[in-house]
Structure formats: C-alpha cells, structure tokens
C-alpha cells in the first residue's frame, strides 16, 4: 500500500509539475525558454503569444503521460511502470524535437 501511495505521488506530482509549466508558458509575456539557464530574446521570435501557446500545449500533453501511468497502476502495475519509464525515455527526446520544431517555426 505504501508503494502505491509513493507511485501516485510520483506520477501525479510529475503530471502537476509539467502541467503547471504549461500554464506558466501560456501566461508568460516573453518567449518561454526550454533549455535550463537559457533565455530567448523577444526579437528572435516572430509571434511570442503563439510560440508560448504551442510550448504550453507541448508541456500539458507531456503531463498526460504521467496521469495515464498513475491510473494504469489500478489496472496493471507492470504496464504503468512501462508507461512511466517510456514517458522519460521517449518523452524527453520527443519534447526536444517538438520544441525545436516550434522554435524554428517562430524564429526570425
């Protein structure tokens, strides 16, 4: 039982964190950065609002992987673990590719 509680806290904690990053990105007035410690100047992006909206959608969709994994624990714990691990192993490289597509779409 304690293991399940830790599982739910981990999954829904990750989901909440990534969803809130999406909310933050949508409400940000300057371009949302992706890489840690980096900043993007507003003059480098043609449409900051659209750029941030697409970043927000990206992060919110990523959070869904962890919601699915959390609920799968009820039905099939092994499948839940696979989804959780794939969320990082495949999800992070996918985030990078999506972000680069967004950046290239809106860069000057």
Coordinates of C-alpha atoms in Angstrom, one line a residue:
X1 CA 0.0 0.0 0.0
X2 CA 2.8 2.4 0.8
X3 CA 4.4 1.6 -2.5
X4 CA 1.2 2.6 -4.3
X5 CA 1.0 5.9 -2.4
X6 CA 4.5 6.7 -3.4
X7 CA 3.7 5.7 -7.0
X8 CA 0.7 8.0 -7.1
X9 CA 2.6 10.9 -5.5
X10 CA 5.4 10.5 -8.1
X11 CA 3.1 10.2 -11.1
X12 CA 0.6 12.9 -10.2
X13 CA 3.5 15.1 -8.9
X14 CA 5.2 14.9 -12.3
X15 CA 1.9 15.5 -14.1
X16 CA 1.2 18.5 -12.0
X17 CA 4.7 19.9 -12.4
X18 CA 4.6 19.6 -16.2
X19 CA 1.0 20.9 -16.4
X20 CA 2.0 24.0 -14.4
X21 CA 5.0 24.6 -16.7
X22 CA 2.4 24.6 -19.5
X23 CA 0.2 27.1 -17.6
X24 CA 3.3 29.3 -16.9
X25 CA 4.3 29.2 -20.6
X26 CA 0.9 30.2 -21.8
X27 CA 0.8 33.2 -19.4
X28 CA 4.3 34.4 -20.0
X29 CA 4.7 37.7 -21.8
X30 CA 8.2 37.0 -23.1
X31 CA 9.2 33.8 -25.0
X32 CA 9.2 30.6 -22.9
X33 CA 12.7 29.1 -22.7
X34 CA 13.2 25.3 -23.0
X35 CA 16.9 24.8 -22.0
X36 CA 17.8 25.2 -18.4
X37 CA 19.6 28.6 -17.8
X38 CA 18.8 29.9 -21.3
X39 CA 16.6 32.8 -22.3
X40 CA 15.2 33.8 -25.6
X41 CA 15.0 37.4 -26.6
X42 CA 11.6 38.6 -27.8
X43 CA 13.1 40.0 -31.0
X44 CA 14.2 36.5 -32.0
X45 CA 10.5 35.2 -32.1
X46 CA 8.0 36.4 -34.7
X47 CA 4.8 35.8 -32.6
X48 CA 5.5 35.4 -28.9
X49 CA 1.9 34.6 -27.9
X50 CA 1.6 31.8 -30.5
X51 CA 5.1 30.5 -29.7
X52 CA 4.2 30.3 -25.9
X53 CA 0.8 28.8 -26.7
X54 CA 2.5 25.9 -28.6
X55 CA 5.0 25.5 -25.8
X56 CA 2.2 25.3 -23.3
X57 CA 0.4 22.6 -25.3
X58 CA 3.6 20.6 -25.6
X59 CA 4.1 20.6 -21.8
X60 CA 0.4 19.9 -21.0
X61 CA 0.4 16.9 -23.4
X62 CA 3.5 15.6 -21.8
X63 CA 1.8 15.7 -18.4
X64 CA -0.8 13.4 -19.6
X65 CA 1.7 10.5 -19.8
X66 CA 2.0 10.6 -16.1
X67 CA -1.7 10.8 -15.5
X68 CA -2.2 7.7 -17.6
X69 CA 0.6 5.9 -15.8
X70 CA -0.9 6.8 -12.5
X71 CA -4.3 5.4 -13.4
X72 CA -2.9 2.4 -15.0
X73 CA -1.5 1.4 -11.6
X74 CA -5.0 0.4 -10.7
X75 CA -5.4 -1.9 -13.6
X76 CA -1.9 -3.2 -14.4
X77 CA 1.1 -2.1 -12.3
X78 CA 3.6 -3.5 -14.8
X79 CA 2.1 -1.6 -17.7
X80 CA 2.0 1.5 -15.5
X81 CA 5.7 1.2 -14.9
X82 CA 6.4 0.7 -18.6
X83 CA 4.4 3.8 -19.5
X84 CA 6.2 5.8 -16.8
X85 CA 9.6 4.8 -18.0
X86 CA 8.8 5.4 -21.6
X87 CA 7.5 8.8 -20.7
X88 CA 11.0 9.7 -19.9
X89 CA 12.9 7.5 -22.3
X90 CA 10.9 8.5 -25.4
X91 CA 9.1 11.6 -24.0
X92 CA 12.1 13.8 -23.3
X93 CA 13.7 13.3 -26.8
X94 CA 10.2 13.9 -28.3
X95 CA 9.9 17.1 -26.2
X96 CA 13.3 18.3 -27.6
X97 CA 12.2 17.5 -31.2
X98 CA 8.8 19.3 -30.7
X99 CA 10.4 22.3 -29.1
X100 CA 13.0 22.6 -31.9
X101 CA 10.1 22.5 -34.4
X102 CA 8.2 25.2 -32.5
X103 CA 11.4 27.3 -32.2
X104 CA 12.2 27.0 -35.9
X105 CA 8.6 27.8 -36.8
X106 CA 8.7 31.1 -34.9
X107 CA 12.3 32.3 -35.1
X108 CA 13.2 35.3 -37.2

